[in-house]
Amino acid sequence: MRSTASLVRIVGVANVVVVLVALVLLGILPEEETPSRAMAKPAASPQPSAPAQPQQPPPGVVATPEFAKQVKANEAGMVPVIMYHRIIPKRLASIDRTPAQLRQELEKLARKGYVPITAKQFATGDIRVPAGKSPVVLTFDDGHESHFGLDAQGRPRRDTAVGILLEVARKYPHFQPVATFWVNRRPFGIDDPAEQAKAAQWLAHHGFEVANHTWSHPNLRALKSKQVREQIVRLERLLKKLGVEPSATIALPFGSMPRSKSAADRGSWDGTAYDFAGVFLAGAEPSVSPFAKSFDPGAIQRIQSNGKKGECRRWCSQYWLEWLDKHPKRRYVSDGDPDRISVPQAERGNIQAKRRAQLNAYS
């Protein structure tokens, strides 16, 4: 693995090339990937009377070295934190995904034994995943209307990211339907404050995370520290009005770190303070485990959801998910016990000193 300093330098380049340029090049439509049968439109079926509740973790197990070895646990492994933007039928920019592409990727993750957790759970090390399974963090930037909306019956619209995630979770029961939505001043394209609150509270009530992506999505590196803090606080105040908890995480617009990194982590403006457990970038490889010595909660890696074309030959989700398949010993695999950190003996030296009491190493 590269060092944290090296990762941040890489992101400085990858963010500009992969994210900022893609946003500017609207109208350039990348070649569509060939749909598989998994992407085929499902037959119409009645929706359930109420949305699926987030799956609860199975009854706790006490991980012993023998059990950890049996399930090939490695909680020092890498975790894919996948970044999505608009989910629209016709892609207008390279970072857009279609509903069929989102469904295909989520089903692939489910079949490969991944279980979604929120960005907050990941950043704080609260990883509750069944033994033998792997966490994945699904993140959606900008609070676009394609991410979430309620129909006339108060249920998630089927064509939104949440609707698709719930559909996949019904098909694969272990694939708990949770994700993180980092929003700006107009959450989910909604203007009415009461409707904004209704949407945000529905998501929070059903285990999703709604958190800070700044007020107006500026390039934070171009702002003074006071302006950075204002951008963050104004969005925090909006979230408070919407009735959701203070943000534990933030995604930096364009993945651009402020000139003063500390302004992104914590600070205050006009009497309102913030303190984030995790600051997320915009690329370009899986994150190290939150228990690893090299983990930097102030600069957490993400992977753009995309195929293997152009810049994405080495930096996007299809490449990295295939890479983790080919290198299973580098992938985070849970022991099913949230109170222990199970790793092969060779990895014990890579765990943070403050976590040593939880260490469960096996040979």
mmCIF file of C-alpha atoms in Angstrom:
data_model
loop_
_atom_site.group_PDB
_atom_site.id
_atom_site.type_symbol
_atom_site.label_atom_id
_atom_site.label_comp_id
_atom_site.label_asym_id
_atom_site.label_seq_id
_atom_site.Cartn_x
_atom_site.Cartn_y
_atom_site.Cartn_z
ATOM 1 C CA MET A 1 0.000 0.000 0.000
ATOM 2 C CA ARG A 2 1.092 3.557 -0.635
ATOM 3 C CA SER A 3 1.701 5.911 2.321
ATOM 4 C CA THR A 4 -1.002 8.389 3.315
ATOM 5 C CA ALA A 5 1.063 11.280 1.990
ATOM 6 C CA SER A 6 1.443 9.492 -1.322
ATOM 7 C CA LEU A 7 -2.284 8.762 -1.481
ATOM 8 C CA VAL A 8 -3.150 12.428 -0.945
ATOM 9 C CA ARG A 9 -0.746 13.443 -3.753
ATOM 10 C CA ILE A 10 -2.362 10.885 -6.048
ATOM 11 C CA VAL A 11 -5.796 12.170 -5.185
ATOM 12 C CA GLY A 12 -4.733 15.716 -5.980
ATOM 13 C CA VAL A 13 -4.165 14.587 -9.553
ATOM 14 C CA ALA A 14 -6.907 11.972 -9.828
ATOM 15 C CA ASN A 15 -9.607 14.252 -8.454
ATOM 16 C CA VAL A 16 -8.894 16.942 -11.021
ATOM 17 C CA VAL A 17 -8.634 14.546 -13.947
ATOM 18 C CA VAL A 18 -11.372 12.067 -13.054
ATOM 19 C CA VAL A 19 -13.928 14.255 -11.248
ATOM 20 C CA LEU A 20 -13.563 17.956 -12.109
ATOM 21 C CA VAL A 21 -12.891 17.397 -15.803
ATOM 22 C CA ALA A 22 -15.797 14.968 -16.007
ATOM 23 C CA LEU A 23 -18.163 17.560 -14.590
ATOM 24 C CA VAL A 24 -16.993 20.151 -17.114
ATOM 25 C CA LEU A 25 -17.301 17.797 -20.080
ATOM 26 C CA LEU A 26 -21.070 17.575 -19.970
ATOM 27 C CA GLY A 27 -22.446 16.195 -23.134
ATOM 28 C CA ILE A 28 -19.606 13.745 -23.696
ATOM 29 C CA LEU A 29 -21.239 10.362 -23.435
ATOM 30 C CA PRO A 30 -18.865 7.464 -22.746
ATOM 31 C CA GLU A 31 -19.509 4.208 -24.505
ATOM 32 C CA GLU A 32 -22.100 2.279 -22.545
ATOM 33 C CA GLU A 33 -21.130 -0.990 -20.949
ATOM 34 C CA THR A 34 -22.885 -4.081 -22.291
ATOM 35 C CA PRO A 35 -25.762 -4.922 -19.964
ATOM 36 C CA SER A 36 -25.837 -8.373 -18.467
ATOM 37 C CA ARG A 37 -28.933 -10.290 -17.524
ATOM 38 C CA ALA A 38 -28.502 -8.782 -14.053
ATOM 39 C CA MET A 39 -29.145 -5.361 -15.623
ATOM 40 C CA ALA A 40 -32.368 -6.390 -17.342
ATOM 41 C CA LYS A 41 -35.448 -4.499 -16.220
ATOM 42 C CA PRO A 42 -37.281 -6.627 -13.677
ATOM 43 C CA ALA A 43 -40.859 -7.581 -14.248
ATOM 44 C CA ALA A 44 -43.320 -5.270 -12.596
ATOM 45 C CA SER A 45 -44.383 -6.441 -9.189
ATOM 46 C CA PRO A 46 -46.363 -4.869 -6.376
ATOM 47 C CA GLN A 47 -44.300 -2.821 -3.957
ATOM 48 C CA PRO A 48 -44.373 -3.776 -0.295
ATOM 49 C CA SER A 49 -46.657 -1.744 1.925
ATOM 50 C CA ALA A 50 -43.606 -0.367 3.736
ATOM 51 C CA PRO A 51 -39.935 -0.068 2.722
ATOM 52 C CA ALA A 52 -37.539 -2.724 3.920
ATOM 53 C CA GLN A 53 -35.942 -1.936 7.263
ATOM 54 C CA PRO A 54 -32.134 -2.038 7.527
ATOM 55 C CA GLN A 55 -30.976 -5.556 8.268
ATOM 56 C CA GLN A 56 -29.838 -6.020 11.845
ATOM 57 C CA PRO A 57 -26.549 -7.792 12.529
ATOM 58 C CA PRO A 58 -26.829 -11.482 13.409
ATOM 59 C CA PRO A 59 -26.534 -12.601 17.041
ATOM 60 C CA GLY A 60 -23.063 -11.792 18.288
ATOM 61 C CA VAL A 61 -20.264 -14.278 18.026
ATOM 62 C CA VAL A 62 -17.116 -14.267 20.102
ATOM 63 C CA ALA A 63 -14.268 -14.530 17.654
ATOM 64 C CA THR A 64 -11.483 -16.845 18.747
ATOM 65 C CA PRO A 65 -8.289 -17.274 16.732
ATOM 66 C CA GLU A 66 -9.617 -20.625 15.538
ATOM 67 C CA PHE A 67 -12.926 -19.140 14.394
ATOM 68 C CA ALA A 68 -11.204 -16.167 12.727
ATOM 69 C CA LYS A 69 -8.971 -18.555 10.805
ATOM 70 C CA GLN A 70 -11.966 -20.630 9.749
ATOM 71 C CA VAL A 71 -13.742 -17.626 8.173
ATOM 72 C CA LYS A 72 -10.433 -16.179 6.833
ATOM 73 C CA ALA A 73 -10.998 -12.935 8.704
ATOM 74 C CA ASN A 74 -8.727 -10.012 7.907
ATOM 75 C CA GLU A 75 -9.881 -6.775 9.485
ATOM 76 C CA ALA A 76 -6.675 -5.052 8.436
ATOM 77 C CA GLY A 77 -7.772 -5.395 4.802
ATOM 78 C CA MET A 78 -8.947 -2.833 2.264
ATOM 79 C CA VAL A 79 -12.518 -1.537 2.002
ATOM 80 C CA PRO A 80 -14.121 -0.136 -1.165
ATOM 81 C CA VAL A 81 -15.795 3.218 -0.521
ATOM 82 C CA ILE A 82 -17.715 3.785 -3.747
ATOM 83 C CA MET A 83 -18.651 7.267 -4.973
ATOM 84 C CA TYR A 84 -21.787 7.894 -7.047
ATOM 85 C CA HIS A 85 -23.213 11.073 -8.539
ATOM 86 C CA ARG A 86 -26.323 11.266 -10.736
ATOM 87 C CA ILE A 87 -28.265 8.071 -11.484
ATOM 88 C CA ILE A 88 -30.022 8.964 -14.738
ATOM 89 C CA PRO A 89 -31.349 7.031 -17.756
ATOM 90 C CA LYS A 90 -29.093 8.839 -20.250
ATOM 91 C CA ARG A 91 -25.593 9.653 -19.052
ATOM 92 C CA LEU A 92 -24.543 13.259 -19.660
ATOM 93 C CA ALA A 93 -21.117 13.096 -18.020
ATOM 94 C CA SER A 94 -18.631 10.317 -17.410
ATOM 95 C CA ILE A 95 -19.366 10.225 -13.676
ATOM 96 C CA ASP A 96 -23.091 9.615 -14.232
ATOM 97 C CA ARG A 97 -24.466 6.079 -13.938
ATOM 98 C CA THR A 98 -27.691 4.670 -15.279
ATOM 99 C CA PRO A 99 -30.195 2.855 -13.050
ATOM 100 C CA ALA A 100 -29.263 -0.393 -14.817
ATOM 101 C CA GLN A 101 -25.561 0.168 -14.143
ATOM 102 C CA LEU A 102 -26.211 0.914 -10.477
ATOM 103 C CA ARG A 103 -28.367 -2.191 -10.146
ATOM 104 C CA GLN A 104 -25.712 -4.312 -11.867
ATOM 105 C CA GLU A 105 -22.944 -3.043 -9.571
ATOM 106 C CA LEU A 106 -24.982 -3.506 -6.389
ATOM 107 C CA GLU A 107 -25.953 -7.045 -7.377
ATOM 108 C CA LYS A 108 -22.309 -7.831 -8.149
ATOM 109 C CA LEU A 109 -21.322 -6.569 -4.699
ATOM 110 C CA ALA A 110 -24.045 -8.685 -3.096
ATOM 111 C CA ARG A 111 -22.941 -11.826 -4.936
ATOM 112 C CA LYS A 112 -19.320 -11.213 -3.932
ATOM 113 C CA GLY A 113 -20.220 -11.148 -0.226
ATOM 114 C CA TYR A 114 -20.161 -7.408 0.461
ATOM 115 C CA VAL A 115 -22.461 -5.794 3.041
ATOM 116 C CA PRO A 116 -23.127 -2.015 2.978
ATOM 117 C CA ILE A 117 -22.339 0.160 5.979
ATOM 118 C CA THR A 118 -22.473 3.952 6.292
ATOM 119 C CA ALA A 119 -19.517 6.309 6.049
ATOM 120 C CA LYS A 120 -20.001 7.156 9.731
ATOM 121 C CA GLN A 121 -19.820 3.496 10.736
ATOM 122 C CA PHE A 122 -16.686 3.045 8.668
ATOM 123 C CA ALA A 123 -14.894 6.173 9.907
ATOM 124 C CA THR A 124 -15.608 5.327 13.552
ATOM 125 C CA GLY A 125 -14.720 1.635 13.199
ATOM 126 C CA ASP A 126 -18.277 0.523 14.055
ATOM 127 C CA ILE A 127 -18.254 -2.281 11.485
ATOM 128 C CA ARG A 128 -21.014 -4.813 12.143
ATOM 129 C CA VAL A 129 -20.805 -7.280 9.283
ATOM 130 C CA PRO A 130 -21.486 -11.037 9.473
ATOM 131 C CA ALA A 131 -18.488 -13.340 9.730
ATOM 132 C CA GLY A 132 -16.887 -14.053 6.372
ATOM 133 C CA LYS A 133 -18.492 -11.006 4.712
ATOM 134 C CA SER A 134 -16.850 -7.716 3.711
ATOM 135 C CA PRO A 135 -17.988 -4.125 4.282
ATOM 136 C CA VAL A 136 -18.609 -1.738 1.403
ATOM 137 C CA VAL A 137 -19.493 1.941 1.791
ATOM 138 C CA LEU A 138 -21.962 3.313 -0.761
ATOM 139 C CA THR A 139 -21.776 7.114 -0.999
ATOM 140 C CA PHE A 140 -23.842 9.537 -3.084
ATOM 141 C CA ASP A 141 -22.689 13.129 -3.614
ATOM 142 C CA ASP A 142 -24.692 16.335 -4.139
ATOM 143 C CA GLY A 143 -28.152 15.183 -2.971
ATOM 144 C CA HIS A 144 -29.430 14.825 -6.541
ATOM 145 C CA GLU A 145 -33.121 14.151 -7.157
ATOM 146 C CA SER A 146 -32.178 10.794 -8.708
ATOM 147 C CA HIS A 147 -30.891 9.624 -5.314
ATOM 148 C CA PHE A 148 -34.139 9.724 -3.363
ATOM 149 C CA GLY A 149 -37.749 10.778 -3.526
ATOM 150 C CA LEU A 150 -41.064 9.629 -2.110
ATOM 151 C CA ASP A 151 -44.073 8.710 -4.221
ATOM 152 C CA ALA A 152 -47.688 9.663 -3.512
ATOM 153 C CA GLN A 153 -47.952 6.818 -0.975
ATOM 154 C CA GLY A 154 -44.855 8.000 0.910
ATOM 155 C CA ARG A 155 -42.650 5.176 -0.384
ATOM 156 C CA PRO A 156 -39.247 5.553 -2.086
ATOM 157 C CA ARG A 157 -39.586 5.927 -5.838
ATOM 158 C CA ARG A 158 -38.406 2.785 -7.582
ATOM 159 C CA ASP A 159 -36.285 4.689 -10.130
ATOM 160 C CA THR A 160 -34.119 6.344 -7.468
ATOM 161 C CA ALA A 161 -30.861 5.081 -5.958
ATOM 162 C CA VAL A 162 -32.683 4.218 -2.724
ATOM 163 C CA GLY A 163 -35.431 2.396 -4.610
ATOM 164 C CA ILE A 164 -32.851 0.319 -6.480
ATOM 165 C CA LEU A 165 -30.894 -0.412 -3.297
ATOM 166 C CA LEU A 166 -34.057 -1.621 -1.542
ATOM 167 C CA GLU A 167 -34.870 -3.800 -4.550
ATOM 168 C CA VAL A 168 -31.411 -5.429 -4.467
ATOM 169 C CA ALA A 169 -31.653 -5.936 -0.695
ATOM 170 C CA ARG A 170 -34.928 -7.807 -1.108
ATOM 171 C CA LYS A 171 -33.226 -10.107 -3.605
ATOM 172 C CA TYR A 172 -30.101 -10.568 -1.431
ATOM 173 C CA PRO A 173 -31.220 -10.414 2.227
ATOM 174 C CA HIS A 174 -27.673 -10.083 3.636
ATOM 175 C CA PHE A 175 -27.176 -6.890 1.600
ATOM 176 C CA GLN A 176 -28.467 -4.401 4.146
ATOM 177 C CA PRO A 177 -29.917 -1.308 2.439
ATOM 178 C CA VAL A 178 -27.913 1.572 3.868
ATOM 179 C CA ALA A 179 -25.840 4.288 2.230
ATOM 180 C CA THR A 180 -24.501 7.780 2.879
ATOM 181 C CA PHE A 181 -25.937 10.842 1.135
ATOM 182 C CA TRP A 182 -23.773 13.965 1.242
ATOM 183 C CA VAL A 183 -26.028 16.895 0.383
ATOM 184 C CA ASN A 184 -25.801 20.582 -0.455
ATOM 185 C CA ARG A 185 -28.285 23.411 0.160
ATOM 186 C CA ARG A 186 -31.040 21.849 -1.998
ATOM 187 C CA PRO A 187 -31.288 18.244 -0.780
ATOM 188 C CA PHE A 188 -32.606 15.806 -3.404
ATOM 189 C CA GLY A 189 -33.695 18.654 -5.663
ATOM 190 C CA ILE A 190 -36.415 19.681 -3.199
ATOM 191 C CA ASP A 191 -37.210 23.350 -2.569
ATOM 192 C CA ASP A 192 -39.940 23.132 0.079
ATOM 193 C CA PRO A 193 -38.404 22.991 3.603
ATOM 194 C CA ALA A 194 -41.152 20.677 4.905
ATOM 195 C CA GLU A 195 -40.576 18.233 2.041
ATOM 196 C CA GLN A 196 -36.813 18.442 2.558
ATOM 197 C CA ALA A 197 -37.302 17.518 6.212
ATOM 198 C CA LYS A 198 -39.653 14.671 5.311
ATOM 199 C CA ALA A 199 -37.057 13.176 2.945
ATOM 200 C CA ALA A 200 -34.102 13.594 5.291
ATOM 201 C CA GLN A 201 -35.980 12.151 8.259
ATOM 202 C CA TRP A 202 -37.239 9.172 6.243
ATOM 203 C CA LEU A 203 -33.661 8.318 5.321
ATOM 204 C CA ALA A 204 -32.335 8.773 8.856
ATOM 205 C CA HIS A 205 -35.188 6.667 10.295
ATOM 206 C CA HIS A 206 -34.343 3.826 7.908
ATOM 207 C CA GLY A 207 -30.635 3.683 8.728
ATOM 208 C CA PHE A 208 -29.237 5.923 5.990
ATOM 209 C CA GLU A 209 -26.770 8.706 6.709
ATOM 210 C CA VAL A 210 -27.488 12.263 5.543
ATOM 211 C CA ALA A 211 -24.447 14.476 5.988
ATOM 212 C CA ASN A 212 -22.383 17.475 4.894
ATOM 213 C CA HIS A 213 -21.176 18.230 1.358
ATOM 214 C CA THR A 214 -20.929 22.014 1.989
ATOM 215 C CA TRP A 215 -23.527 24.682 1.298
ATOM 216 C CA SER A 216 -22.819 25.533 -2.370
ATOM 217 C CA HIS A 217 -20.267 22.900 -3.505
ATOM 218 C CA PRO A 218 -17.248 25.203 -4.036
ATOM 219 C CA ASN A 219 -13.626 24.236 -4.567
ATOM 220 C CA LEU A 220 -12.545 24.551 -0.925
ATOM 221 C CA ARG A 221 -8.884 24.925 -1.854
ATOM 222 C CA ALA A 222 -9.714 28.251 -3.510
ATOM 223 C CA LEU A 223 -11.317 29.621 -0.323
ATOM 224 C CA LYS A 224 -9.898 31.181 2.816
ATOM 225 C CA SER A 225 -10.255 29.103 5.978
ATOM 226 C CA LYS A 226 -13.063 31.322 7.294
ATOM 227 C CA GLN A 227 -15.002 30.799 4.062
ATOM 228 C CA VAL A 228 -14.450 27.035 4.293
ATOM 229 C CA ARG A 229 -15.870 27.000 7.803
ATOM 230 C CA GLU A 230 -18.852 29.106 6.699
ATOM 231 C CA GLN A 231 -19.637 26.653 3.871
ATOM 232 C CA ILE A 232 -19.622 23.746 6.305
ATOM 233 C CA VAL A 233 -21.555 25.431 9.108
ATOM 234 C CA ARG A 234 -24.319 26.761 6.861
ATOM 235 C CA LEU A 235 -25.024 23.212 5.689
ATOM 236 C CA GLU A 236 -24.882 21.903 9.272
ATOM 237 C CA ARG A 237 -27.502 24.460 10.258
ATOM 238 C CA LEU A 238 -29.719 23.311 7.395
ATOM 239 C CA LEU A 239 -29.434 19.685 8.497
ATOM 240 C CA LYS A 240 -30.413 20.699 12.027
ATOM 241 C CA LYS A 241 -33.534 22.405 10.639
ATOM 242 C CA LEU A 242 -34.336 19.235 8.734
ATOM 243 C CA GLY A 243 -34.267 17.243 11.967
ATOM 244 C CA VAL A 244 -31.258 14.999 11.386
ATOM 245 C CA GLU A 245 -28.255 14.556 13.664
ATOM 246 C CA PRO A 246 -25.077 16.624 13.259
ATOM 247 C CA SER A 247 -22.823 15.284 10.538
ATOM 248 C CA ALA A 248 -20.160 12.807 11.593
ATOM 249 C CA THR A 249 -18.641 12.842 8.100
ATOM 250 C CA ILE A 250 -18.091 15.201 5.188
ATOM 251 C CA ALA A 251 -17.251 14.649 1.525
ATOM 252 C CA LEU A 252 -15.070 17.388 0.051
ATOM 253 C CA PRO A 253 -16.485 18.847 -3.194
ATOM 254 C CA PHE A 254 -14.286 17.682 -6.092
ATOM 255 C CA GLY A 255 -12.209 15.920 -3.417
ATOM 256 C CA SER A 256 -10.367 19.225 -3.001
ATOM 257 C CA MET A 257 -8.664 19.647 0.385
ATOM 258 C CA PRO A 258 -8.629 23.172 1.870
ATOM 259 C CA ARG A 259 -5.224 24.810 2.113
ATOM 260 C CA SER A 260 -5.587 24.386 5.857
ATOM 261 C CA LYS A 261 -6.487 20.714 6.240
ATOM 262 C CA SER A 262 -7.648 21.285 9.815
ATOM 263 C CA ALA A 263 -10.511 23.481 8.565
ATOM 264 C CA ALA A 264 -12.092 20.394 6.994
ATOM 265 C CA ASP A 265 -11.762 18.262 10.143
ATOM 266 C CA ARG A 266 -13.166 20.597 12.753
ATOM 267 C CA GLY A 267 -13.857 24.238 13.387
ATOM 268 C CA SER A 268 -16.566 26.818 13.969
ATOM 269 C CA TRP A 269 -18.215 29.806 12.329
ATOM 270 C CA ASP A 270 -20.623 32.345 13.754
ATOM 271 C CA GLY A 271 -20.945 30.417 17.012
ATOM 272 C CA THR A 272 -21.628 26.988 15.494
ATOM 273 C CA ALA A 273 -18.982 24.254 15.751
ATOM 274 C CA TYR A 274 -18.399 21.029 13.823
ATOM 275 C CA ASP A 275 -16.112 18.053 14.413
ATOM 276 C CA PHE A 276 -16.041 15.234 11.859
ATOM 277 C CA ALA A 277 -14.982 11.655 12.461
ATOM 278 C CA GLY A 278 -14.185 11.241 8.769
ATOM 279 C CA VAL A 279 -13.295 13.485 5.820
ATOM 280 C CA PHE A 280 -13.747 11.753 2.463
ATOM 281 C CA LEU A 281 -11.902 12.468 -0.781
ATOM 282 C CA ALA A 282 -12.952 11.730 -4.361
ATOM 283 C CA GLY A 283 -10.513 9.007 -5.472
ATOM 284 C CA ALA A 284 -8.803 6.891 -6.355
ATOM 285 C CA GLU A 285 -8.400 3.497 -4.620
ATOM 286 C CA PRO A 286 -9.939 1.455 -1.783
ATOM 287 C CA SER A 287 -9.454 2.741 1.739
ATOM 288 C CA VAL A 288 -7.224 1.024 4.221
ATOM 289 C CA SER A 289 -8.964 -0.420 7.266
ATOM 290 C CA PRO A 290 -10.012 2.127 9.914
ATOM 291 C CA PHE A 291 -7.976 -0.004 12.342
ATOM 292 C CA ALA A 292 -4.741 0.259 10.339
ATOM 293 C CA LYS A 293 -1.818 2.417 11.424
ATOM 294 C CA SER A 294 -1.861 4.160 8.045
ATOM 295 C CA PHE A 295 -5.549 5.125 8.266
ATOM 296 C CA ASP A 296 -6.036 8.906 8.086
ATOM 297 C CA PRO A 297 -9.598 9.889 9.048
ATOM 298 C CA GLY A 298 -8.900 13.346 7.593
ATOM 299 C CA ALA A 299 -8.293 11.998 4.072
ATOM 300 C CA ILE A 300 -10.277 8.832 3.373
ATOM 301 C CA GLN A 301 -10.031 7.335 -0.094
ATOM 302 C CA ARG A 302 -13.018 6.646 -2.341
ATOM 303 C CA ILE A 303 -13.470 4.981 -5.732
ATOM 304 C CA GLN A 304 -15.590 6.458 -8.511
ATOM 305 C CA SER A 305 -18.250 4.047 -9.765
ATOM 306 C CA ASN A 306 -17.395 3.386 -13.400
ATOM 307 C CA GLY A 307 -16.103 0.883 -15.942
ATOM 308 C CA LYS A 308 -12.529 0.468 -17.195
ATOM 309 C CA LYS A 309 -12.269 3.156 -19.861
ATOM 310 C CA GLY A 310 -9.957 6.166 -20.138
ATOM 311 C CA GLU A 311 -8.730 7.346 -16.736
ATOM 312 C CA CYS A 312 -10.885 4.643 -15.146
ATOM 313 C CA ARG A 313 -8.635 1.882 -16.427
ATOM 314 C CA ARG A 314 -6.908 2.053 -13.031
ATOM 315 C CA TRP A 315 -8.981 4.277 -10.773
ATOM 316 C CA CYS A 316 -12.644 3.254 -10.790
ATOM 317 C CA SER A 317 -14.911 0.621 -9.290
ATOM 318 C CA GLN A 318 -14.833 -2.096 -11.946
ATOM 319 C CA TYR A 319 -11.031 -2.203 -11.887
ATOM 320 C CA TRP A 320 -10.755 -2.207 -8.088
ATOM 321 C CA LEU A 321 -13.505 -4.758 -7.435
ATOM 322 C CA GLU A 322 -11.827 -7.106 -9.908
ATOM 323 C CA TRP A 323 -8.464 -6.405 -8.238
ATOM 324 C CA LEU A 324 -9.849 -7.312 -4.805
ATOM 325 C CA ASP A 325 -11.283 -10.522 -6.294
ATOM 326 C CA LYS A 326 -7.817 -11.410 -7.557
ATOM 327 C CA HIS A 327 -6.146 -10.456 -4.249
ATOM 328 C CA PRO A 328 -8.516 -11.831 -1.579
ATOM 329 C CA LYS A 329 -5.875 -11.560 1.146
ATOM 330 C CA ARG A 330 -5.908 -7.762 0.720
ATOM 331 C CA ARG A 331 -9.678 -7.477 1.224
ATOM 332 C CA TYR A 332 -11.287 -6.709 4.591
ATOM 333 C CA VAL A 333 -13.118 -9.827 5.802
ATOM 334 C CA SER A 334 -15.129 -9.638 9.022
ATOM 335 C CA ASP A 335 -14.949 -12.025 11.979
ATOM 336 C CA GLY A 336 -18.546 -11.156 12.917
ATOM 337 C CA ASP A 337 -17.448 -9.824 16.321
ATOM 338 C CA PRO A 338 -17.507 -5.993 16.547
ATOM 339 C CA ASP A 339 -15.515 -6.070 19.789
ATOM 340 C CA ARG A 340 -12.488 -7.852 18.288
ATOM 341 C CA ILE A 341 -10.150 -7.105 15.419
ATOM 342 C CA SER A 342 -9.167 -10.386 13.795
ATOM 343 C CA VAL A 343 -6.141 -10.500 11.514
ATOM 344 C CA PRO A 344 -3.607 -13.029 10.261
ATOM 345 C CA GLN A 345 -0.508 -13.087 12.451
ATOM 346 C CA ALA A 346 1.505 -11.290 9.768
ATOM 347 C CA GLU A 347 -0.836 -8.273 9.970
ATOM 348 C CA ARG A 348 -0.816 -7.697 13.722
ATOM 349 C CA GLY A 349 1.935 -5.072 13.472
ATOM 350 C CA ASN A 350 -0.220 -2.975 11.133
ATOM 351 C CA ILE A 351 -2.971 -2.347 13.725
ATOM 352 C CA GLN A 352 -3.135 0.936 15.627
ATOM 353 C CA ALA A 353 -1.671 0.802 19.129
ATOM 354 C CA LYS A 354 -4.946 2.060 20.676
ATOM 355 C CA ARG A 355 -6.693 -1.005 19.196
ATOM 356 C CA ARG A 356 -4.239 -3.617 20.480
ATOM 357 C CA ALA A 357 -6.523 -4.701 23.310
ATOM 358 C CA GLN A 358 -9.077 -5.793 20.697
ATOM 359 C CA LEU A 359 -6.537 -7.697 18.604
ATOM 360 C CA ASN A 360 -7.308 -11.308 17.781
ATOM 361 C CA ALA A 361 -4.429 -12.671 15.678
ATOM 362 C CA TYR A 362 -4.253 -16.175 14.249
ATOM 363 C CA SER A 363 -1.681 -18.227 12.365
#
